[in-house]
Amino acid sequence: MEEKPLRVLACGDVEGRLSILFSRVQTIQKKSGQFDLLLCVGEFFGTTPEAESEWQQYKTGVKKAPIHTYVLGAASQETVKNYPSAEGCELADNITYLGRRGVFTGASGLQIAYVSGQEALQEPAPAHCFTPEDLSALVVPLVNNSKFRGVDILLTSQWPRGVWQYGNNPQEVNTKTCGSSAVANLADSLKPRYHFAALEGAHYERVPYRNHTVLQEKAQHVTRFIALATVNNPAKKKYLYAFNIVPMKVMDPSELVKQPQDVTEKPFSAPADANRQKTSFGAAAEEEQPRQFFFDLNRRQGGRGRKRPSEGEGRGRRQHHDGDGHHRGQPKQPRRPPQPSGPCWFCLASPQVEKHLVISIGTHCYLAMAKGGLTPRHVLILPIGHYQSVVDLSSEVVQEMEKYKSALKSFYKSRGERCILFERNYRSQHLQLQVVPVPLDLCTTEDIKEAFMVQAQEQQMELMEIPEHTDLKQIAPPGTPYFFVELDSGEKLYYRIQKHFPLQFGREVLASEAILNIPTRADWKECKQSREEEEECCKELREEFQPYDFAWDD
C-alpha cells in the first residue's frame, strides 16, 4: 500500500510577524486543504514593542497558531530571552521550540534534524550560537548507525557555505561571505532530502544535488536546498514553501533514489575527504575529533581575500610576510600544496621553469605557451604551487583555473576557434592542463569527440563520457592515473589508465587528419623552436591575449 505523503510548509525569518504568517497559512489551507506542520527557520521572534505585544497574545492563548508550528532557537543575542530552555519546549499552544540541536521524528517516521542559531566564532560560545560539540553530538549517533542513509529534512538558520557550487547562483547574496562551513559539513554528513535555511533575506532554490559518487557508489537520494526570505518582506520574495514528502523509512528504495534531470554533483567536499570525515565522526568519543572534522570552525568566516602561495616567486607586490615567512593577516589555508620531491619544470618558483614562456600570472595559476605546441596558440594552464592533477587542487585554485578557461574560450572564439582541453595524470609530477584551439571551419565538436573515441578503441582503451555537471574529483580519487578531455560543448571524456598509456595520445588525436591534419606535429620534441623564436612567439601571444587576461586588471 502506498504511504500517504505528509504536507509540509517551511518558512523563513518570521521576526515576530506571527499574525501575518498565520493569516497567510490559513489562506493557503482554505485553497488547498490542511497541512500537517509548519517549520520555521531563521529568526522567529522580533525585537520591536509591536512584535512583543503580538507574541503575548499567542503566549497567553488569546490567539492560537492554526497549524503545528516548529521553530528554531535564537539567531541573535536580542531574541535569546524568548527561549526558556535550551532543550526545547512548548512556547505557546501549537508552537514548539525544537531545541538547540537534535532529531525530531514524527509519528509517521519523518526524520527532521535541526541546529539552532549561528556558528560560534569565539569561546565561550554565546547563547545564540552552536559549537563543534553540538554538531558532533547531532551527527555521530546518526552516521554511526549502519542503516543510516540520510535524514528527510534538515533545518538550519545559516546557509551552508558554497552550496551554490556546480549549481545555479543565488542572485541576492554575497557569496564571498554568505553561510557557514560548519553547516556545509553538517549537510554533507546528514544527506537531507530537503534543507531549509534563512537569515540572508533572500529566496534561493538550488537545483538538486546528488549524494553519491557517480560510477563508484550506488545511487542515493538527492538533496534540495531552499533558502527563504523574511515574512512580509517589501520585495515580495518567497518566504513560504509548500511540499509533500513520504518519509524515507517507508519509501520504496528505487523511488527514493530517482535522479531528476537537472541534478548536479554535491557542492561541498570531494570524495577524497569523505573517508577522513567519516573517520573523525566515528571516533568522536575522543574529545578533539569533532574539531578535526569541522576544520573551518575556528576560523573567522568572510576573511578570504586573494592569497598567493608563497611559492609564487617574483610577484611580491601582492604578498606581505612577517619575519618568519608567514603571510600576515591572512587565515591559514586548510591545505598547502605538497612540495616536489625533486626539480620541477613547472613550479613557478623553480629555477628550472622557462619563464620566457609565461603569458599570464594570476593568484593561484599561470598561463604558459606550450613548448613545441601543436599550433601557435596552444597553451598550458598550470597551478603556481606544486599539484599533480586537477583532482588534488584546492577550491581557490580550481576557481582561478575556471577563470583562465573562460578567458581562453573567449580569446579563441574571437579568432574563430573552439577550445579543447585535456590532461594526462600519468608519468607527470606537475599538473599541465593542455588547451588547444581548433578552427571552427575544420571540423565539428562531434568530429573531435569521435576521433578521441575511435583512437582510444584502436589502442584497446575505453573512453567514458562523464555525466554533465559531474566533477572529475567524483570519479578519480587523488593518486588515480587518468586521461581527461573537455570539449567546447562541455562534454567530458575520461579514461582510467590501467598499465600503459601512449604519452602523446591527446596530441596524436588532435594532430590527426580528422582534426588539425598536422600528423607530423604529434610529438612535441619534433616541434621545438630556438629560444629566440619562443620568446618572439610568446611576446606576440601575450599581446593578443592581454584584452582577455583578468590577471592583467588586478
Coordinates of C-alpha atoms in Angstrom, one line a residue:
M1 CA 0.0 0.0 0.0
E2 CA 1.4 3.4 -1.0
E3 CA 2.2 5.6 2.0
K4 CA 0.2 8.9 2.2
P5 CA 2.6 11.8 1.8
L6 CA 2.8 14.4 4.6
R7 CA 2.0 18.0 3.6
V8 CA 4.6 20.4 5.0
L9 CA 5.1 24.2 5.0
A10 CA 8.6 25.8 5.5
C11 CA 9.0 29.4 6.4
G12 CA 12.0 31.9 6.6
D13 CA 12.6 34.6 9.2
V14 CA 9.3 35.4 10.9
E15 CA 10.8 38.2 13.0
G16 CA 7.7 38.4 15.2
R17 CA 5.1 38.9 12.4
L18 CA 3.0 36.0 13.6
S19 CA -0.4 37.2 12.6
I20 CA 0.7 37.9 9.0
L21 CA 2.3 34.5 8.8
F22 CA -0.6 32.6 10.2
S23 CA -3.1 34.6 8.2
R24 CA -1.2 33.5 5.0
V25 CA -1.1 29.9 6.2
Q26 CA -4.9 30.0 6.7
T27 CA -5.5 31.4 3.2
I28 CA -3.3 28.6 1.7
Q29 CA -5.2 25.9 3.8
K30 CA -8.6 27.2 2.6
K31 CA -7.5 26.9 -1.0
S32 CA -5.6 23.6 -0.9
G33 CA -6.5 21.8 2.3
Q34 CA -4.9 21.2 5.6
F35 CA -1.1 20.9 6.1
D36 CA 0.4 18.7 8.7
L37 CA 3.1 21.0 10.0
L38 CA 4.9 24.3 9.6
L39 CA 8.7 24.5 10.1
C40 CA 10.3 27.9 10.8
V41 CA 14.0 28.6 10.2
G42 CA 15.9 31.8 10.9
E43 CA 14.8 34.4 13.5
F44 CA 11.3 33.6 14.8
F45 CA 10.9 36.4 17.3
G46 CA 11.0 40.1 16.7
T47 CA 12.6 42.8 18.9
T48 CA 10.1 45.7 18.4
P49 CA 7.4 46.5 21.0
E50 CA 4.7 45.6 18.4
A51 CA 6.3 42.1 18.0
E52 CA 6.5 41.7 21.7
S53 CA 2.8 42.5 22.3
E54 CA 1.7 40.3 19.4
W55 CA 3.7 37.4 20.9
Q56 CA 1.9 37.9 24.3
Q57 CA -1.4 37.2 22.6
Y58 CA -0.2 33.8 21.4
K59 CA 1.6 33.1 24.6
T60 CA -1.5 33.8 26.8
G61 CA -3.8 31.9 24.4
V62 CA -5.8 34.9 23.2
K63 CA -4.7 33.8 19.7
K64 CA -3.7 30.3 18.5
A65 CA -1.5 29.1 15.7
P66 CA -3.7 27.3 13.0
I67 CA -1.1 24.6 12.4
H68 CA 1.5 22.6 14.4
T69 CA 4.4 25.0 14.2
Y70 CA 8.1 24.0 15.0
V71 CA 10.7 26.8 15.4
L72 CA 14.4 27.1 15.8
G73 CA 16.2 28.9 18.6
A74 CA 17.6 32.4 18.7
A75 CA 19.9 33.6 15.9
S76 CA 20.9 36.8 17.7
Q77 CA 21.6 37.8 21.3
E78 CA 18.4 40.1 21.4
T79 CA 16.0 37.2 21.0
V80 CA 17.6 34.7 23.4
K81 CA 15.2 35.8 26.2
N82 CA 12.3 34.3 24.4
Y83 CA 13.5 30.7 24.9
P84 CA 13.2 29.4 28.4
S85 CA 15.1 26.2 27.9
A86 CA 18.0 25.1 25.6
E87 CA 16.4 21.6 25.4
G88 CA 13.3 22.6 23.5
C89 CA 9.8 23.2 24.9
E90 CA 6.3 24.3 24.0
L91 CA 6.3 28.1 23.8
A92 CA 2.6 28.5 23.2
D93 CA -0.4 26.4 22.1
N94 CA 0.6 24.8 18.7
I95 CA 4.1 26.5 18.8
T96 CA 7.0 24.3 19.8
Y97 CA 10.7 25.2 20.1
L98 CA 12.7 22.2 18.8
G99 CA 15.8 22.9 20.9
R100 CA 19.5 23.8 20.5
R101 CA 20.1 20.8 18.2
G102 CA 18.7 17.3 17.7
V103 CA 16.5 15.0 15.6
F104 CA 12.7 15.2 15.7
T105 CA 11.0 12.0 14.5
G106 CA 7.2 12.3 13.9
A107 CA 4.7 9.5 14.3
S108 CA 4.8 9.0 10.5
G109 CA 8.6 8.2 10.7
L110 CA 9.5 11.6 9.2
Q111 CA 13.0 12.5 10.5
I112 CA 13.9 16.2 10.9
A113 CA 17.4 17.1 12.0
Y114 CA 17.9 20.7 13.3
V115 CA 20.5 23.1 14.6
S116 CA 19.6 26.5 16.1
G117 CA 21.4 29.7 15.8
Q118 CA 24.7 30.7 14.1
E119 CA 28.2 29.2 14.1
A120 CA 30.2 30.3 17.2
L121 CA 33.3 32.2 16.2
Q122 CA 34.6 32.6 19.7
E123 CA 34.9 30.8 23.1
P124 CA 32.9 30.6 25.2
A125 CA 30.1 30.4 22.6
P126 CA 27.2 33.0 23.1
A127 CA 23.8 31.5 23.8
H128 CA 22.6 32.1 20.2
C129 CA 25.4 30.1 18.7
F130 CA 26.2 26.4 18.1
T131 CA 29.6 24.8 18.7
P132 CA 31.5 21.9 17.1
E133 CA 30.4 19.8 20.0
D134 CA 26.8 20.5 19.3
L135 CA 27.2 19.4 15.7
S136 CA 29.2 16.3 16.6
A137 CA 26.6 15.3 19.2
L138 CA 23.9 15.5 16.5
V139 CA 25.9 13.7 13.7
V140 CA 27.8 10.9 15.4
P141 CA 24.8 8.8 16.7
L142 CA 23.2 9.1 13.2
V143 CA 26.1 8.3 11.0
N144 CA 27.4 5.5 13.3
N145 CA 24.2 3.6 12.6
S146 CA 24.9 1.1 9.8
K147 CA 21.4 1.6 8.4
F148 CA 21.8 5.4 8.2
R149 CA 21.0 6.7 4.7
G150 CA 20.3 10.4 5.5
V151 CA 17.5 12.5 7.0
D152 CA 14.3 13.7 5.5
I153 CA 14.7 17.3 6.4
L154 CA 17.5 19.5 7.8
L155 CA 16.7 22.8 9.4
T156 CA 19.5 25.4 10.0
S157 CA 19.3 29.1 10.2
Q158 CA 22.5 29.7 8.4
W159 CA 23.2 28.7 4.8
P160 CA 25.8 26.1 4.1
R161 CA 28.8 27.9 2.7
G162 CA 29.4 27.1 -1.0
V163 CA 26.1 25.4 -1.5
W164 CA 25.8 27.2 -4.9
Q165 CA 28.9 25.5 -6.3
Y166 CA 28.2 23.5 -9.5
G167 CA 24.6 24.7 -9.4
N168 CA 22.6 27.9 -10.1
N169 CA 24.0 31.0 -8.4
P170 CA 22.0 33.0 -5.8
Q171 CA 21.3 36.5 -7.2
E172 CA 20.8 38.4 -4.0
V173 CA 23.6 37.4 -1.6
N174 CA 27.4 38.0 -1.4
T175 CA 28.8 34.5 -2.0
K176 CA 32.1 35.5 -0.5
T177 CA 30.7 36.0 3.0
C178 CA 27.4 34.1 3.0
G179 CA 27.0 30.9 5.0
S180 CA 28.9 28.6 7.4
S181 CA 31.5 25.9 6.6
A182 CA 30.3 24.0 9.6
V183 CA 26.7 23.9 8.2
A184 CA 28.1 22.8 4.9
N185 CA 29.9 19.9 6.6
L186 CA 26.7 19.1 8.5
A187 CA 24.6 18.9 5.3
D188 CA 27.4 16.8 3.7
S189 CA 27.2 14.3 6.5
L190 CA 23.4 14.2 7.1
K191 CA 22.4 13.9 3.4
P192 CA 19.0 15.6 3.9
R193 CA 16.4 15.3 1.2
Y194 CA 15.3 18.9 1.9
H195 CA 17.5 21.5 3.6
F196 CA 15.9 24.8 4.7
A197 CA 17.8 28.0 5.8
A198 CA 17.2 31.7 6.2
L199 CA 18.9 34.8 7.7
E200 CA 20.0 36.3 4.4
G201 CA 16.7 37.9 3.5
A202 CA 16.8 36.1 0.1
H203 CA 14.9 33.4 -1.6
Y204 CA 17.1 30.8 -3.4
E205 CA 16.2 27.3 -4.6
R206 CA 19.3 25.4 -5.6
V207 CA 18.9 22.7 -8.3
P208 CA 19.1 19.3 -6.6
Y209 CA 22.5 17.8 -5.9
R210 CA 23.4 14.1 -5.7
N211 CA 24.8 12.4 -2.5
H212 CA 26.8 9.7 -4.2
T213 CA 29.9 9.4 -6.3
V214 CA 28.9 8.6 -9.9
L215 CA 30.2 5.3 -11.3
Q216 CA 31.7 4.4 -7.9
E217 CA 28.8 4.2 -5.5
K218 CA 25.1 3.0 -5.5
A219 CA 22.7 5.8 -6.4
Q220 CA 21.4 7.7 -3.3
H221 CA 18.6 10.2 -2.9
V222 CA 19.2 13.9 -3.9
T223 CA 19.2 17.0 -1.7
R224 CA 17.2 20.1 -2.4
F225 CA 18.5 23.2 -0.6
I226 CA 15.9 26.0 -0.3
A227 CA 16.6 29.4 1.4
L228 CA 13.6 31.5 2.3
A229 CA 13.1 35.2 2.7
T230 CA 11.7 37.2 5.6
V231 CA 7.9 37.1 6.3
N232 CA 6.1 40.1 4.6
N233 CA 9.3 41.5 3.0
P234 CA 8.6 44.6 0.9
A235 CA 10.1 43.0 -2.3
K236 CA 7.6 40.2 -2.0
K237 CA 10.3 37.5 -2.1
K238 CA 9.1 34.0 -1.4
Y239 CA 9.0 33.2 2.4
L240 CA 6.7 30.2 2.4
Y241 CA 7.4 26.8 0.7
A242 CA 4.9 24.0 0.4
F243 CA 5.8 20.4 -0.4
N244 CA 4.7 16.8 0.0
I245 CA 7.0 14.2 1.4
V246 CA 6.8 10.5 2.1
P247 CA 9.2 9.6 5.0
M248 CA 12.4 7.9 3.7
K249 CA 11.8 5.0 6.1
V250 CA 8.6 3.8 4.3
M251 CA 9.6 4.7 0.7
D252 CA 10.3 2.2 -2.0
P253 CA 14.2 2.4 -2.3
S254 CA 14.0 2.6 -6.1
E255 CA 11.6 5.6 -5.9
L256 CA 13.8 7.3 -3.3
V257 CA 17.0 7.3 -5.4
K258 CA 15.4 8.5 -8.7
Q259 CA 17.6 11.3 -10.1
P260 CA 15.9 14.4 -11.5
Q261 CA 17.2 15.7 -14.9
D262 CA 18.7 18.8 -13.5
V263 CA 20.7 17.1 -10.7
T264 CA 24.3 18.3 -10.2
E265 CA 27.2 16.9 -8.2
K266 CA 27.5 17.6 -4.5
P267 CA 28.8 21.1 -3.8
F268 CA 30.7 20.6 -0.6
S269 CA 33.5 18.1 -0.4
A270 CA 35.4 15.9 -2.7
P271 CA 35.2 12.2 -2.1
A272 CA 38.9 12.3 -1.2
D273 CA 37.8 13.9 2.0
A274 CA 34.9 11.7 2.7
N275 CA 36.8 8.9 4.4
R276 CA 38.6 11.3 6.6
Q277 CA 35.3 12.9 7.6
K278 CA 33.6 9.6 8.4
T279 CA 36.6 8.6 10.5
S280 CA 36.6 11.8 12.5
F281 CA 32.9 11.4 13.3
G282 CA 33.3 7.7 14.1
A283 CA 36.0 8.4 16.6
A284 CA 34.2 11.4 18.1
A285 CA 34.4 9.8 21.5
E286 CA 37.8 11.4 21.6
E287 CA 37.3 15.0 22.6
E288 CA 39.3 16.7 19.9
Q289 CA 37.8 14.7 17.0
P290 CA 34.8 17.0 16.3
R291 CA 37.2 19.9 15.8
Q292 CA 39.3 17.9 13.3
F293 CA 36.2 17.2 11.3
F294 CA 35.0 20.8 11.3
F295 CA 38.4 22.1 10.3
D296 CA 37.0 25.5 9.4
L297 CA 35.2 26.2 12.6
N298 CA 37.8 28.1 14.5
R299 CA 38.5 30.4 11.5
R300 CA 36.5 33.6 11.1
Q301 CA 34.2 33.5 8.1
G302 CA 34.5 36.1 5.4
G303 CA 38.2 36.6 5.8
R304 CA 39.1 35.0 2.5
G305 CA 40.9 37.6 0.4
R306 CA 43.0 36.8 -2.6
K307 CA 46.0 34.8 -1.4
R308 CA 49.2 34.0 -3.3
P309 CA 51.0 30.8 -2.4
S310 CA 54.5 31.6 -1.1
E311 CA 56.0 29.6 -4.0
G312 CA 55.0 32.3 -6.4
E313 CA 58.4 34.0 -6.7
G314 CA 58.8 37.4 -8.3
R315 CA 55.2 38.7 -7.7
G316 CA 55.8 40.3 -4.4
R317 CA 53.5 43.2 -5.0
R318 CA 50.6 41.2 -3.5
Q319 CA 52.5 39.5 -0.7
H320 CA 53.0 40.6 2.9
H321 CA 55.2 38.5 5.1
D322 CA 56.2 38.8 8.7
G323 CA 59.6 38.0 10.0
D324 CA 59.3 34.2 9.9
G325 CA 57.9 34.0 6.4
H326 CA 54.2 33.6 7.3
H327 CA 51.5 35.6 5.5
R328 CA 50.4 38.4 7.7
G329 CA 46.7 38.9 8.3
Q330 CA 45.6 36.0 6.1
P331 CA 43.9 33.0 7.5
K332 CA 45.8 29.7 7.2
Q333 CA 44.9 27.7 4.2
P334 CA 43.4 24.3 5.0
R335 CA 45.7 22.6 2.7
R336 CA 49.1 23.6 1.3
P337 CA 50.3 22.1 -2.0
P338 CA 52.8 19.3 -1.4
Q339 CA 56.4 20.1 -2.2
P340 CA 58.0 18.5 -5.3
S341 CA 60.4 15.6 -4.4
G342 CA 63.0 16.8 -6.9
P343 CA 63.5 19.5 -9.6
C344 CA 60.2 20.5 -11.2
W345 CA 60.0 22.2 -14.6
F346 CA 56.6 23.7 -13.9
C347 CA 56.6 25.2 -10.3
L348 CA 56.8 28.9 -11.0
A349 CA 59.3 29.4 -8.2
S350 CA 61.5 26.7 -9.5
P351 CA 64.9 27.6 -11.2
Q352 CA 64.0 25.1 -13.9
V353 CA 60.9 26.8 -15.1
E354 CA 61.3 28.5 -18.5
K355 CA 59.9 31.9 -17.6
H356 CA 60.2 33.3 -21.1
L357 CA 57.2 31.0 -22.0
V358 CA 54.9 32.6 -19.3
I359 CA 51.9 34.5 -20.8
S360 CA 50.0 35.5 -17.6
I361 CA 50.3 35.0 -13.9
G362 CA 47.2 35.0 -11.6
T363 CA 47.0 34.4 -7.9
H364 CA 47.0 30.6 -7.9
C365 CA 47.6 29.7 -11.6
Y366 CA 49.6 30.8 -14.5
L367 CA 49.4 30.5 -18.3
A368 CA 52.3 29.4 -20.4
M369 CA 52.9 28.8 -24.1
A370 CA 53.2 25.1 -24.8
K371 CA 56.7 24.1 -25.7
G372 CA 56.6 22.6 -29.2
G373 CA 52.9 23.5 -29.4
L374 CA 50.5 21.9 -31.9
T375 CA 49.5 25.4 -33.0
P376 CA 50.9 28.9 -32.3
R377 CA 48.1 29.4 -29.7
H378 CA 48.4 26.1 -27.9
V379 CA 48.8 27.0 -24.2
L380 CA 49.0 25.3 -20.7
I381 CA 47.1 26.3 -17.6
L382 CA 49.3 25.4 -14.6
P383 CA 49.0 25.9 -10.8
I384 CA 51.7 28.1 -9.3
G385 CA 52.1 25.7 -6.4
H386 CA 53.0 22.1 -6.8
Y387 CA 49.9 20.0 -7.5
Q388 CA 50.0 16.7 -9.5
S389 CA 46.5 16.8 -11.0
V390 CA 43.2 18.6 -11.2
V391 CA 41.7 16.3 -8.5
D392 CA 44.4 17.4 -6.0
L393 CA 43.6 21.1 -6.3
S394 CA 42.1 23.3 -3.5
S395 CA 38.9 25.2 -4.3
E396 CA 40.7 28.6 -4.8
V397 CA 43.0 27.1 -7.5
V398 CA 40.0 25.4 -9.2
Q399 CA 38.1 28.7 -9.3
E400 CA 41.0 30.5 -10.9
M401 CA 41.6 27.7 -13.4
E402 CA 38.0 28.1 -14.4
K403 CA 38.6 31.8 -14.9
Y404 CA 41.5 31.1 -17.2
K405 CA 39.5 28.5 -19.2
S406 CA 36.7 31.1 -19.6
A407 CA 39.1 33.8 -20.8
L408 CA 40.8 31.4 -23.3
K409 CA 37.4 30.3 -24.7
S410 CA 36.5 34.0 -25.4
F411 CA 40.0 34.6 -26.8
Y412 CA 39.8 31.7 -29.2
K413 CA 36.2 32.4 -30.1
S414 CA 37.2 35.9 -31.3
R415 CA 39.6 34.1 -33.7
G416 CA 37.0 31.6 -35.0
E417 CA 38.4 28.7 -32.9
R418 CA 36.9 26.3 -30.5
C419 CA 38.7 25.4 -27.2
I420 CA 39.7 21.8 -26.4
L421 CA 41.3 20.9 -23.1
F422 CA 43.0 17.7 -22.0
E423 CA 45.0 16.5 -19.0
R424 CA 47.2 13.4 -18.6
N425 CA 47.7 12.4 -15.0
Y426 CA 50.3 9.7 -15.7
R427 CA 54.1 9.9 -15.6
S428 CA 53.9 13.6 -14.8
Q429 CA 54.5 15.3 -11.5
H430 CA 53.0 18.7 -12.0
L431 CA 49.6 19.4 -13.4
Q432 CA 49.6 20.7 -17.0
L433 CA 46.1 21.4 -18.4
Q434 CA 46.7 21.5 -22.2
V435 CA 44.5 24.0 -24.1
V436 CA 44.4 23.6 -27.9
P437 CA 42.4 25.9 -30.2
V438 CA 40.8 24.1 -33.3
P439 CA 39.4 26.3 -36.1
L440 CA 35.6 26.1 -36.3
D441 CA 35.7 25.5 -40.1
L442 CA 38.0 22.4 -39.9
C443 CA 35.6 20.1 -38.0
T444 CA 32.7 19.9 -35.6
T445 CA 32.8 19.1 -31.8
E446 CA 31.2 15.8 -32.7
D447 CA 34.1 15.0 -35.1
I448 CA 36.6 15.7 -32.3
K449 CA 34.7 13.5 -29.8
E450 CA 34.5 10.7 -32.4
A451 CA 38.2 11.0 -33.2
F452 CA 39.1 10.6 -29.5
M453 CA 36.7 7.6 -29.1
V454 CA 38.0 5.8 -32.3
Q455 CA 41.7 6.2 -31.5
A456 CA 41.0 5.1 -27.9
Q457 CA 39.3 1.9 -29.2
E458 CA 42.2 1.2 -31.6
Q459 CA 44.5 1.3 -28.6
Q460 CA 42.1 -1.0 -26.6
M461 CA 41.2 1.8 -24.2
E462 CA 37.6 2.6 -23.2
L463 CA 37.0 6.4 -23.0
M464 CA 33.9 7.0 -20.9
E465 CA 31.6 10.0 -21.2
I466 CA 31.2 11.6 -17.8
P467 CA 27.6 12.9 -17.0
E468 CA 27.1 16.6 -17.3
H469 CA 27.7 18.6 -14.0
T470 CA 30.0 15.8 -12.7
D471 CA 33.3 16.9 -11.3
L472 CA 36.4 14.8 -12.1
K473 CA 37.0 14.6 -8.3
Q474 CA 33.9 12.4 -8.0
I475 CA 35.3 9.6 -10.1
A476 CA 39.1 9.9 -9.8
P477 CA 40.3 9.9 -6.2
P478 CA 43.8 11.6 -5.8
G479 CA 46.5 9.3 -7.0
T480 CA 44.4 7.7 -9.7
P481 CA 46.2 7.8 -13.1
Y482 CA 43.9 9.1 -15.8
F483 CA 43.4 10.9 -19.1
F484 CA 40.7 13.5 -19.4
V485 CA 39.3 15.6 -22.3
E486 CA 36.9 18.5 -22.1
L487 CA 35.2 19.5 -25.3
D488 CA 33.9 23.0 -26.1
S489 CA 30.3 21.7 -25.7
G490 CA 31.0 20.9 -22.0
E491 CA 31.1 17.2 -22.8
K492 CA 33.8 15.4 -20.8
L493 CA 35.6 12.1 -21.7
Y494 CA 37.6 10.1 -19.1
Y495 CA 39.9 7.1 -19.2
R496 CA 41.2 5.4 -16.1
I497 CA 44.8 4.4 -17.0
Q498 CA 45.5 0.8 -16.2
K499 CA 49.1 -0.1 -17.1
H500 CA 50.5 1.5 -20.2
F501 CA 49.4 4.7 -21.9
P502 CA 50.7 6.4 -25.0
L503 CA 52.1 9.7 -23.6
Q504 CA 51.3 11.7 -26.8
F505 CA 47.7 10.4 -27.1
G506 CA 46.0 13.8 -26.7
R507 CA 48.3 15.4 -29.2
E508 CA 48.1 12.5 -31.6
V509 CA 44.2 12.7 -31.8
L510 CA 44.2 16.5 -32.3
A511 CA 47.0 16.3 -34.9
S512 CA 45.3 13.6 -36.9
E513 CA 43.8 14.1 -40.3
A514 CA 40.3 14.2 -38.9
I515 CA 41.1 17.3 -36.8
L516 CA 44.0 19.6 -37.4
N517 CA 45.6 17.4 -40.1
I518 CA 49.2 18.0 -38.9
P519 CA 50.3 14.4 -38.1
T520 CA 54.0 15.4 -38.1
R521 CA 53.4 17.6 -35.0
A522 CA 52.0 14.8 -32.8
D523 CA 55.3 14.7 -30.8
W524 CA 56.3 18.0 -29.2
K525 CA 60.0 17.1 -29.5
E526 CA 59.7 17.3 -33.3
C527 CA 58.3 20.9 -33.0
K528 CA 61.0 22.5 -31.0
Q529 CA 61.9 26.1 -31.6
S530 CA 65.0 28.1 -30.7
R531 CA 64.8 30.3 -27.6
E532 CA 64.7 33.4 -29.7
E533 CA 61.7 32.0 -31.7
E534 CA 59.9 31.0 -28.5
E535 CA 60.4 34.5 -27.0
E536 CA 59.1 36.2 -30.1
C537 CA 56.0 33.8 -30.4
C538 CA 55.3 34.2 -26.6
K539 CA 55.5 38.0 -26.8
E540 CA 53.1 38.0 -29.7
L541 CA 50.7 35.6 -27.9
R542 CA 50.9 37.7 -24.7
E543 CA 49.9 40.8 -26.5
E544 CA 47.0 39.1 -28.3
F545 CA 45.7 37.6 -25.1
Q546 CA 46.0 40.7 -23.0
P547 CA 42.5 42.1 -23.6
Y548 CA 41.1 38.8 -22.1
D549 CA 43.6 38.5 -19.3
F550 CA 41.8 39.1 -15.9
A551 CA 45.2 38.9 -14.1
W552 CA 46.3 42.0 -16.0
D553 CA 43.4 44.0 -14.5
D554 CA 44.2 43.0 -10.9

